[in-house]
Coordinates of C-alpha atoms in Angstrom, one line a residue:
Chain A
M905 CA 20.8 52.3 0.6
A906 CA 18.9 51.5 3.8
D907 CA 19.0 48.2 5.6
L908 CA 15.7 46.5 4.7
S909 CA 16.3 43.3 6.6
V910 CA 14.0 42.2 9.4
N911 CA 13.9 39.2 11.7
I912 CA 10.7 37.5 12.7
C913 CA 10.8 34.6 15.2
G914 CA 14.6 34.1 14.5
I915 CA 14.2 34.0 10.8
D916 CA 16.0 36.6 8.7
F917 CA 14.1 38.3 5.9
K918 CA 16.2 40.3 3.4
N919 CA 13.4 42.7 3.1
P920 CA 10.0 43.0 4.7
V921 CA 7.8 42.4 1.6
I922 CA 6.1 39.0 1.2
P923 CA 3.5 38.1 -1.4
A924 CA 0.5 37.0 0.5
S925 CA -0.9 33.5 0.4
G926 CA -3.4 32.9 -2.4
V927 CA -2.3 35.5 -4.9
F928 CA 1.1 34.0 -5.7
G929 CA 0.4 30.3 -6.1
Y930 CA 3.7 28.4 -5.4
G931 CA 5.7 31.2 -7.1
R932 CA 6.4 29.7 -10.5
E933 CA 4.1 32.0 -12.5
Y934 CA 5.8 35.2 -11.1
E935 CA 9.3 34.1 -11.9
E936 CA 8.6 35.3 -15.5
F937 CA 8.7 38.8 -14.0
F938 CA 11.5 38.8 -11.5
P939 CA 13.8 36.3 -9.6
L940 CA 12.0 35.1 -6.5
E941 CA 15.2 35.8 -4.4
K942 CA 14.3 39.5 -4.6
L943 CA 11.4 38.8 -2.2
G944 CA 11.6 39.0 1.5
G945 CA 9.6 35.8 1.6
I946 CA 6.8 33.9 0.0
A947 CA 3.5 32.9 1.7
T948 CA 2.5 29.9 -0.4
K949 CA -1.0 29.0 -1.5
G950 CA -3.2 27.7 1.4
T951 CA -2.7 24.0 1.4
T952 CA -4.8 21.3 3.0
L953 CA -4.2 17.6 3.8
N954 CA -5.9 16.4 0.6
R955 CA -6.5 18.0 -2.7
R956 CA -9.4 20.5 -2.8
T957 CA -11.3 21.4 -5.9
G958 CA -12.4 24.8 -4.7
N959 CA -15.7 26.7 -5.4
L960 CA -17.6 27.0 -8.6
S961 CA -17.1 30.1 -10.8
P962 CA -17.4 33.0 -10.8
R963 CA -14.9 33.3 -8.0
I964 CA -13.9 36.9 -8.6
A965 CA -15.8 40.2 -8.4
E966 CA -14.5 43.7 -8.6
T967 CA -15.5 46.3 -6.0
P968 CA -14.7 50.0 -5.6
S969 CA -10.9 50.1 -4.9
G970 CA -11.0 46.4 -4.2
M971 CA -12.2 42.9 -5.1
L972 CA -13.9 39.9 -3.8
N973 CA -12.7 36.3 -4.2
S974 CA -14.1 32.9 -3.3
V975 CA -11.6 30.5 -4.6
G976 CA -12.4 28.1 -1.8
L977 CA -8.9 26.8 -1.0
Q978 CA -8.4 25.0 -4.3
N979 CA -5.0 23.3 -3.9
P980 CA -3.3 20.0 -4.7
G981 CA -2.8 18.8 -1.2
I982 CA 0.2 18.8 1.2
D983 CA 2.0 15.8 -0.3
H984 CA 2.1 17.4 -3.7
F985 CA 3.3 20.7 -2.1
I986 CA 6.1 18.9 -0.2
N987 CA 7.2 16.7 -3.1
K988 CA 6.6 18.9 -6.2
E989 CA 6.6 22.6 -5.1
L990 CA 8.7 23.0 -1.9
P991 CA 12.0 21.7 -3.2
Y992 CA 11.8 24.2 -6.0
L993 CA 10.9 27.1 -3.7
L994 CA 13.7 26.2 -1.2
E995 CA 16.2 26.8 -4.0
K996 CA 15.1 30.4 -4.3
N997 CA 17.0 32.0 -1.5
T998 CA 14.0 33.5 0.2
V999 CA 11.9 32.7 3.3
I1000 CA 9.1 30.2 2.6
L1001 CA 6.0 30.5 4.8
A1002 CA 3.9 27.4 4.1
N1003 CA 0.3 28.5 4.5
I1004 CA -1.8 25.6 5.8
A1005 CA -5.5 25.2 6.5
G1006 CA -7.9 22.4 7.4
S1007 CA -11.5 21.7 8.1
T1008 CA -10.7 20.3 11.6
P1009 CA -8.0 21.0 14.1
E1010 CA -6.8 17.4 13.5
E1011 CA -6.4 18.1 9.8
C1012 CA -4.3 21.2 10.5
V1013 CA -2.2 19.0 12.9
Q1014 CA -1.7 16.4 10.2
V1015 CA -0.6 19.0 7.7
A1016 CA 1.8 20.6 10.2
E1017 CA 3.3 17.1 11.0
K1018 CA 4.0 16.5 7.4
L1019 CA 5.9 19.7 7.1
E1020 CA 7.9 19.0 10.3
N1021 CA 10.5 17.0 8.4
T1022 CA 10.9 19.5 5.6
D1023 CA 13.2 22.5 5.4
V1024 CA 10.3 25.0 5.1
H1025 CA 11.1 28.0 7.2
M1026 CA 7.8 28.9 8.8
I1027 CA 4.3 27.7 9.0
E1028 CA 1.4 30.2 8.5
L1029 CA -1.7 28.6 10.0
N1030 CA -4.8 30.0 8.3
I1031 CA -7.7 30.1 10.8
S1032 CA -9.5 32.7 8.8
C1033 CA -10.4 31.6 5.3
P1034 CA -13.9 32.9 4.7
N1035 CA -14.5 30.8 1.6
V1036 CA -14.9 27.3 2.9
K1037 CA -18.0 26.1 4.6
Q1038 CA -16.4 23.8 7.2
G1039 CA -13.8 25.1 9.5
G1040 CA -11.5 27.8 8.0
A1041 CA -13.0 31.0 9.4
A1042 CA -14.9 29.1 12.1
F1043 CA -11.6 28.5 14.0
G1044 CA -10.7 32.2 13.8
T1045 CA -13.9 33.7 15.1
S1046 CA -13.9 32.3 18.6
C1047 CA -11.1 32.5 21.1
E1048 CA -11.8 29.0 22.3
M1049 CA -11.6 27.4 18.9
A1050 CA -8.6 29.5 17.9
S1051 CA -6.8 28.4 21.1
E1052 CA -7.7 24.7 20.5
V1053 CA -6.4 24.6 16.9
V1054 CA -3.3 26.6 17.7
S1055 CA -2.4 24.6 20.8
K1056 CA -2.7 21.4 18.8
V1057 CA -0.6 22.6 15.9
R1058 CA 1.9 24.0 18.3
K1059 CA 2.5 20.6 19.7
A1060 CA 2.9 19.2 16.2
T1061 CA 5.6 21.5 15.0
T1062 CA 8.9 23.0 16.0
K1063 CA 8.8 25.5 13.1
P1064 CA 8.0 29.1 13.8
L1065 CA 4.3 29.3 13.8
V1066 CA 2.5 32.3 12.4
V1067 CA -1.3 32.4 12.8
K1068 CA -3.3 34.3 10.2
L1069 CA -6.2 36.1 11.7
S1070 CA -9.6 37.0 10.5
P1071 CA -10.9 40.5 10.6
N1072 CA -14.5 39.2 10.7
V1073 CA -14.7 39.2 14.4
T1074 CA -15.9 41.5 17.2
S1075 CA -12.4 41.8 18.8
I1076 CA -9.3 40.8 16.8
T1077 CA -7.2 41.6 19.8
N1078 CA -8.9 39.0 21.9
I1079 CA -8.3 36.4 19.2
A1080 CA -4.7 37.5 18.9
K1081 CA -4.1 37.2 22.7
A1082 CA -5.7 33.8 22.7
V1083 CA -3.4 32.5 19.9
E1084 CA -0.4 34.1 21.6
D1085 CA -1.3 32.3 24.8
S1086 CA -1.7 29.0 22.9
G1087 CA 1.9 29.1 21.5
A1088 CA 1.8 31.2 18.3
D1089 CA 5.2 32.7 17.5
A1090 CA 3.7 35.5 15.4
V1091 CA 0.4 36.6 14.0
S1092 CA -0.4 37.8 10.5
L1093 CA -3.4 40.0 9.7
I1094 CA -5.8 40.8 8.1
N1095 CA -7.2 38.1 6.0
T1096 CA -10.1 39.2 3.8
L1097 CA -13.3 40.8 5.0
L1098 CA -16.4 39.0 4.1
G1099 CA -18.3 40.8 1.3
M1100 CA -21.0 40.4 -1.3
R1101 CA -22.0 41.9 -4.7
I1102 CA -25.3 41.4 -6.5
D1103 CA -26.0 41.7 -10.2
I1104 CA -29.2 43.8 -10.1
N1105 CA -30.3 42.7 -13.5
T1106 CA -30.3 39.0 -12.7
R1107 CA -30.7 39.4 -8.9
R1108 CA -27.9 36.8 -8.6
P1109 CA -24.9 37.3 -6.4
V1110 CA -21.9 37.9 -8.6
L1111 CA -19.9 35.2 -6.8
R1112 CA -21.3 31.7 -7.2
N1113 CA -20.4 31.2 -3.5
N1114 CA -22.7 34.2 -2.9
V1115 CA -20.2 35.8 -0.5
G1116 CA -16.4 36.1 -0.7
G1117 CA -13.3 37.7 0.9
M1118 CA -12.7 41.4 0.2
S1119 CA -9.2 42.7 -0.4
G1120 CA -7.5 45.6 -2.1
R1121 CA -6.9 49.2 -1.3
A1122 CA -10.3 49.8 0.2
V1123 CA -9.5 47.6 3.2
F1124 CA -6.1 49.3 4.0
P1125 CA -7.3 51.6 6.8
I1126 CA -9.0 48.7 8.5
A1127 CA -5.8 46.7 8.3
V1128 CA -3.8 49.6 9.7
R1129 CA -6.2 49.9 12.6
M1130 CA -6.2 46.2 13.4
V1131 CA -2.4 45.9 13.2
W1132 CA -2.1 48.8 15.5
Q1133 CA -4.5 47.3 18.0
V1134 CA -3.0 43.8 17.9
A1135 CA 0.6 45.1 18.1
N1136 CA -0.4 46.9 21.3
A1137 CA -2.1 43.8 22.7
V1138 CA 0.5 41.1 22.1
K1139 CA 4.3 40.6 22.5
I1140 CA 4.8 38.4 19.5
P1141 CA 5.6 40.0 16.1
V1142 CA 2.8 41.1 13.8
I1143 CA 2.9 40.7 10.0
G1144 CA 0.6 43.3 8.4
M1145 CA -1.4 43.0 5.3
G1146 CA -4.6 44.3 3.7
G1147 CA -4.7 46.6 0.7
I1148 CA -1.0 47.5 0.7
A1149 CA -0.1 48.9 -2.7
S1150 CA 3.0 51.1 -2.3
G1151 CA 6.1 51.5 -0.2
K1152 CA 4.4 54.3 1.7
D1153 CA 1.5 52.0 2.6
A1154 CA 4.1 49.4 3.8
I1155 CA 5.8 52.1 5.9
E1156 CA 2.5 53.1 7.4
I1157 CA 1.4 49.7 8.5
M1158 CA 4.9 49.0 9.9
M1159 CA 4.7 52.2 11.9
A1160 CA 1.4 50.8 13.2
G1161 CA 3.4 47.8 14.5
A1162 CA 4.0 45.4 11.7
S1163 CA 7.4 43.8 11.5
A1164 CA 6.9 42.8 7.9
V1165 CA 4.2 43.1 5.3
Q1166 CA 2.3 40.9 2.9
V1167 CA 0.9 42.1 -0.4
G1168 CA -1.9 40.5 -2.3
A1169 CA -4.4 42.1 -4.6
V1170 CA -1.9 44.7 -5.9
L1171 CA -0.1 42.0 -7.8
F1172 CA -3.2 41.7 -10.1
T1173 CA -2.7 45.3 -11.1
D1174 CA 1.1 45.3 -11.0
P1175 CA 2.9 41.9 -11.1
Y1176 CA 6.1 43.6 -10.0
A1177 CA 4.5 45.1 -6.9
P1178 CA 6.5 43.2 -4.3
V1179 CA 9.8 44.3 -5.8
R1180 CA 8.6 47.8 -6.4
I1181 CA 7.3 48.2 -2.9
A1182 CA 10.6 47.0 -1.4
E1183 CA 12.4 49.7 -3.5
E1184 CA 9.9 52.3 -2.5
I1185 CA 10.5 51.5 1.2
N1186 CA 14.2 52.0 0.7
D1187 CA 13.5 55.3 -1.1
F1188 CA 11.4 56.6 1.8
L1189 CA 14.0 55.5 4.4
D1190 CA 16.8 57.1 2.4
S1191 CA 14.8 60.3 2.1
K1192 CA 14.4 60.5 5.8
N1193 CA 18.0 59.3 6.6
I1194 CA 16.7 56.3 8.4
S1195 CA 19.4 53.6 8.3
S1196 CA 17.2 50.5 9.0
V1197 CA 13.6 49.6 8.3
R1198 CA 13.6 48.1 11.7
D1199 CA 13.7 51.6 13.2
I1200 CA 10.2 52.4 12.0
I1201 CA 8.4 49.4 13.4
G1202 CA 5.7 50.4 15.8
T1203 CA 6.9 54.0 15.9
V1204 CA 3.5 55.7 15.3
K1205 CA 3.0 58.4 17.9
P1206 CA -0.7 58.1 18.8
W1207 CA -2.6 61.2 20.0
Chain B
M122 CA 10.1 34.4 -22.0
K123 CA 6.6 33.1 -21.9
Y124 CA 4.9 36.4 -21.2
T125 CA 5.8 39.9 -20.1
Q126 CA 4.4 43.1 -18.8
G127 CA 4.9 46.4 -20.5
K128 CA 3.6 49.7 -21.8
Y129 CA 3.1 49.7 -25.5
L130 CA 2.2 52.3 -28.1
I131 CA -1.3 52.3 -29.8
L132 CA -0.6 52.8 -33.5
D133 CA -4.2 52.8 -34.6
K134 CA -7.6 53.0 -33.1
K135 CA -10.9 52.4 -34.9
S136 CA -14.5 52.2 -33.8
I137 CA -15.7 49.3 -35.8
A138 CA -19.3 49.0 -34.5
R139 CA -21.3 50.5 -31.7
E140 CA -19.2 50.2 -28.5
I141 CA -16.7 48.0 -30.3
Y142 CA -13.1 49.2 -30.8
S143 CA -10.1 47.9 -32.7
F144 CA -6.5 48.8 -31.5
T145 CA -3.3 48.0 -33.3
I146 CA -0.5 48.0 -30.8
S147 CA 3.3 48.1 -31.3
C148 CA 4.7 45.3 -29.1
P149 CA 7.4 43.4 -31.1
E150 CA 8.5 41.2 -28.1
V151 CA 4.9 40.1 -27.6
A152 CA 4.0 39.7 -31.3
E153 CA 7.2 37.5 -31.7
I154 CA 5.8 34.8 -29.4
A155 CA 2.0 35.3 -29.4
T156 CA -0.1 32.6 -31.0
A157 CA -3.7 32.5 -32.2
G158 CA -6.1 32.1 -29.3
Q159 CA -4.0 33.8 -26.6
F160 CA -5.0 36.9 -24.9
V161 CA -3.7 40.2 -23.4
H162 CA -4.5 41.5 -19.9
I163 CA -5.0 45.2 -19.9
R164 CA -4.5 47.5 -16.9
T165 CA -7.0 50.3 -16.4
G166 CA -6.2 53.4 -14.4
N167 CA -8.9 53.0 -11.8
F168 CA -9.4 49.3 -11.2
I169 CA -7.5 46.6 -9.4
L170 CA -8.3 44.0 -11.9
R171 CA -6.9 44.0 -15.5
R172 CA -9.3 43.3 -18.3
P173 CA -8.6 40.2 -20.5
V174 CA -9.0 40.7 -24.2
S175 CA -8.4 38.1 -26.9
I176 CA -5.8 38.6 -29.6
C177 CA -7.4 39.3 -33.0
G178 CA -4.3 39.6 -35.1
I179 CA -0.6 39.0 -34.9
D180 CA 1.9 40.6 -37.3
R181 CA 5.3 39.4 -36.5
Q182 CA 7.0 41.4 -39.3
K183 CA 5.5 44.7 -38.2
G184 CA 5.8 43.7 -34.5
T185 CA 2.1 44.5 -33.9
L186 CA -0.9 42.9 -32.3
R187 CA -4.5 43.8 -33.0
I188 CA -7.2 43.5 -30.4
V189 CA -10.9 44.1 -30.8
F190 CA -13.0 44.5 -27.7
E191 CA -16.5 45.6 -26.6
V192 CA -17.3 48.1 -23.9
R193 CA -18.9 46.0 -21.3
G194 CA -18.5 48.1 -18.2
A195 CA -16.5 50.9 -16.6
G196 CA -13.1 49.2 -17.1
T197 CA -13.4 48.5 -20.8
E198 CA -15.0 52.0 -21.2
E199 CA -11.8 53.4 -19.7
I200 CA -9.7 51.4 -22.1
S201 CA -11.8 52.6 -25.0
R202 CA -10.9 56.2 -24.2
L203 CA -7.3 55.5 -25.0
N204 CA -6.2 56.9 -28.4
Q205 CA -3.7 56.5 -31.1
G206 CA -0.3 57.6 -29.7
D207 CA -1.3 56.6 -26.1
V208 CA 0.4 53.7 -24.3
I209 CA -1.5 50.7 -23.1
D210 CA -0.2 48.6 -20.2
M211 CA -0.5 44.9 -21.0
L212 CA 0.5 41.6 -19.6
A213 CA 1.0 39.4 -22.7
P214 CA 0.8 37.1 -24.4
L215 CA -1.2 34.9 -22.0
G216 CA -2.8 31.5 -22.0
H217 CA -2.9 28.5 -24.1
G218 CA -3.9 29.1 -27.8
F219 CA -5.5 27.0 -30.5
T220 CA -3.9 23.9 -31.9
I221 CA -2.8 24.6 -35.4
N222 CA -2.3 21.6 -37.8
P223 CA -1.1 22.2 -41.3
D224 CA -2.5 18.8 -42.3
F225 CA -6.0 19.9 -41.8
K226 CA -7.7 20.4 -45.2
K227 CA -10.9 22.0 -44.0
V228 CA -11.6 23.9 -40.8
I229 CA -14.6 25.7 -39.6
L230 CA -14.2 28.9 -37.5
I231 CA -17.2 30.0 -35.5
G232 CA -17.5 33.3 -33.7
G233 CA -20.5 34.5 -31.7
G234 CA -20.7 38.3 -31.2
I235 CA -17.6 39.6 -29.4
G236 CA -16.2 36.0 -29.5
T237 CA -15.5 36.6 -33.2
P238 CA -12.1 38.4 -33.0
P239 CA -9.9 35.5 -32.1
M240 CA -11.2 33.7 -35.2
L241 CA -9.5 36.2 -37.4
S242 CA -5.9 35.2 -36.5
L243 CA -7.0 31.6 -37.2
A244 CA -8.5 32.6 -40.6
G245 CA -5.2 34.3 -41.4
I246 CA -3.4 31.0 -40.8
Y247 CA -5.9 28.6 -42.6
G248 CA -6.9 31.0 -45.4
E249 CA -8.9 29.2 -48.1
K250 CA -9.1 26.0 -46.0
A251 CA -11.3 27.9 -43.6
T252 CA -15.0 28.5 -43.5
V253 CA -15.9 31.3 -41.1
I254 CA -19.4 31.3 -39.6
T255 CA -20.1 34.3 -37.5
G256 CA -23.3 35.3 -35.7
F257 CA -24.4 38.6 -34.2
R258 CA -27.5 40.1 -32.6
S259 CA -28.3 42.4 -35.4
A260 CA -26.7 44.1 -38.5
D261 CA -25.4 47.0 -36.5
A262 CA -23.3 44.6 -34.3
V263 CA -21.6 42.9 -37.3
I264 CA -17.8 43.1 -37.3
L265 CA -14.7 41.9 -39.2
Q266 CA -16.5 40.5 -42.3
N267 CA -14.2 42.2 -44.8
D268 CA -11.1 41.1 -42.7
F269 CA -12.3 37.5 -42.9
R270 CA -12.9 37.8 -46.7
K271 CA -9.3 39.1 -47.2
T272 CA -7.9 35.9 -45.8
G273 CA -9.5 33.9 -48.6
A274 CA -11.8 32.1 -46.2
E275 CA -15.4 31.4 -47.1
V276 CA -17.6 33.7 -45.0
I277 CA -21.1 32.9 -43.7
L278 CA -22.9 35.6 -41.7
C279 CA -25.9 35.1 -39.4
T280 CA -27.9 37.5 -37.3
D281 CA -30.4 36.7 -34.6
D282 CA -33.0 39.2 -36.0
G283 CA -32.3 38.6 -39.7
T284 CA -31.4 42.2 -40.4
T285 CA -28.5 40.8 -42.5
G286 CA -27.2 37.4 -43.6
I287 CA -28.9 34.2 -42.5
H288 CA -31.8 34.7 -40.0
G289 CA -30.8 32.4 -37.2
F290 CA -28.0 31.0 -35.1
V291 CA -24.6 29.9 -36.3
T292 CA -25.5 26.3 -35.5
Q293 CA -27.9 26.1 -38.5
P294 CA -25.3 26.5 -41.3
F295 CA -22.7 24.8 -39.1
S296 CA -24.6 21.6 -38.7
E297 CA -25.0 21.3 -42.5
I298 CA -21.2 21.4 -43.1
V299 CA -19.7 20.0 -39.9
N300 CA -19.0 16.6 -41.6
S301 CA -16.7 18.3 -44.1
A302 CA -14.4 19.6 -41.4
D303 CA -11.2 18.2 -39.9
A304 CA -11.4 20.7 -37.1
V305 CA -13.8 23.2 -35.6
Y306 CA -12.7 26.3 -33.6
A307 CA -15.2 28.4 -31.7
C308 CA -15.5 31.4 -29.4
G309 CA -18.7 33.0 -28.2
P310 CA -21.5 32.7 -25.6
M311 CA -21.6 29.5 -23.5
P312 CA -24.9 28.2 -25.0
M313 CA -23.5 28.5 -28.5
L314 CA -20.3 26.7 -27.5
K315 CA -22.3 24.0 -25.8
N316 CA -24.3 23.4 -28.9
I317 CA -21.2 23.4 -31.2
A318 CA -19.4 21.0 -28.8
G319 CA -22.4 18.7 -28.9
I320 CA -22.6 18.7 -32.7
C321 CA -18.9 18.0 -33.0
N322 CA -19.1 15.2 -30.5
E323 CA -22.0 13.6 -32.4
N324 CA -20.0 13.8 -35.6
N325 CA -16.7 12.9 -34.1
V326 CA -15.0 16.1 -35.3
F327 CA -12.0 17.7 -33.4
C328 CA -13.2 20.9 -31.7
E329 CA -11.5 23.6 -29.7
I330 CA -13.4 26.3 -27.9
S331 CA -12.2 29.5 -26.2
L332 CA -13.8 30.3 -22.9
E333 CA -14.2 33.4 -20.8
E334 CA -14.3 33.8 -17.0
R335 CA -13.9 36.5 -14.4
M336 CA -10.2 36.7 -14.0
A337 CA -7.6 38.2 -11.6
C338 CA -3.9 37.4 -12.1
G339 CA -4.1 36.1 -15.7
I340 CA -1.2 33.8 -15.3
G341 CA -2.5 30.8 -13.3
A342 CA -1.4 31.8 -9.8
C343 CA -4.5 33.0 -8.0
L344 CA -6.9 30.3 -9.3
G345 CA -9.7 32.8 -9.7
C346 CA -11.0 31.9 -13.2
A347 CA -12.0 28.3 -12.7
C348 CA -13.8 26.3 -15.3
R349 CA -15.1 22.7 -14.9
T350 CA -13.3 20.2 -17.0
L351 CA -12.6 16.5 -17.2
R352 CA -9.0 15.5 -16.7
N353 CA -8.1 11.8 -16.7
D354 CA -11.9 11.1 -16.3
E355 CA -12.0 13.1 -13.1
E356 CA -13.7 16.5 -12.7
Y357 CA -11.1 19.2 -12.3
F358 CA -11.3 22.9 -12.0
A359 CA -9.0 24.1 -14.7
H360 CA -8.1 27.8 -15.1
V361 CA -9.2 29.8 -18.1
C362 CA -6.1 32.0 -17.9
K363 CA -3.4 29.3 -18.0
D364 CA -5.0 26.0 -19.0
G365 CA -7.2 27.9 -21.5
P366 CA -8.7 30.1 -22.7
V367 CA -8.7 27.4 -25.5
F368 CA -9.8 24.0 -24.4
N369 CA -10.6 20.8 -26.3
A370 CA -14.4 20.9 -26.2
K371 CA -14.5 17.3 -25.0
E372 CA -12.8 18.3 -21.7
V373 CA -15.2 21.1 -20.8
I374 CA -18.2 20.3 -18.6
F375 CA -21.0 22.7 -19.6

């Protein structure tokens, strides 16, 4: 049995597998399958200052080895999260990353301030949601705006601050360096890639929002590449995600430089995926006589 | 346990119309808790997303479920290639089913096309108290008529092209008898459900409808399968997988 524990920004994770924000709600639905304490952590559903209704349906489309979504940050608002969801999650003996978003830097600040007096372990600031018209992705696509929002949230919180990055940019390393310089304690990547499908019989986009975020196995090589580039460009830890579906995928993206992984779309195929992936990481490490998962982080030997 | 995931044996497979298949599946733990109107979420080998299929029959004694589905695309096509003796990976039972009330003296069950199967488990419960009105494109798409008759329900068949049964939509015979009903249950295309909901509203008859939407997790976590509803007089995006698939027709904004 290998040591699967990792430490990110001073927070101990019992294993490096975290369900990604958006697929896992606030955790309750998946407790029918396994105790949440088996998870390294939980990135909770992206939460804004006020309740958001989200986009019209259809919000989901299938793509080859992947999927599109345009949920549009439907959520009950930060007060509901703090009062109704967080106390329950904090009993689960796993690390809680509160994923937060806003239409303006000021909204992000207000949400972070509300979390300051809670026991949530980390904040994951989403500057990369592709599915809301105002803000969201807009912050994540320019270094100036990314710096502005991260600097402001940084001042509003003493919690470890993870910034979730968009892949829909010319240079993700420039954005990563900008948020590092602005006080981020870690970065997580990649959020979904903007995509589109069209029903050729009706000539209508499948998604009512026309476009949506692509995830699933098809995006994995892009995620590995971006994690590798970012991990080489910044000193802060990187949490890797994008199409991870197995322990071997997790190992691969950790070798590229990720200190932990988030898993998303795979849960729709296999609701036990986070638990299975942690077991598969252990199996790989045991088979190679590697005593700790920490010993593989960033160990790719590039040509 | 509210729902579970497992691999279950297919005891029987039948092709009951063109591109429409019936599976009987041994899954005692699911059959034990499943209710009429719930659905199962089926994994395919090649796709990320499972395919939701409504439950057509529940046999607690035998520990079996029956599902009937239509091949709509590559995913359901793959499921249709499974055979008797194969295992099927299901998340089940999911969602919120129909409200059953033993005090109802007369109920009307309405199925349009592949929306017909969930009506069969209701017919099994209500028996002679039920009138089943089903509508199909054409005679070659008609399914489950003998199954409905076996429950003791009165059975009314419609086809769009008049090749069998009444020539016309289910709303024609329905509007003639709606006043005799304590409750109406329906599943089928949205225009049909909208008309039925309207008729029930005019006649002040309790009506539940089963909806469909593109779906991912199936359990209410990802919020993918939104449907517009009224909750406390406010518009709210409910989710077909968890709040539904069965909704009170008065709550649904068409």
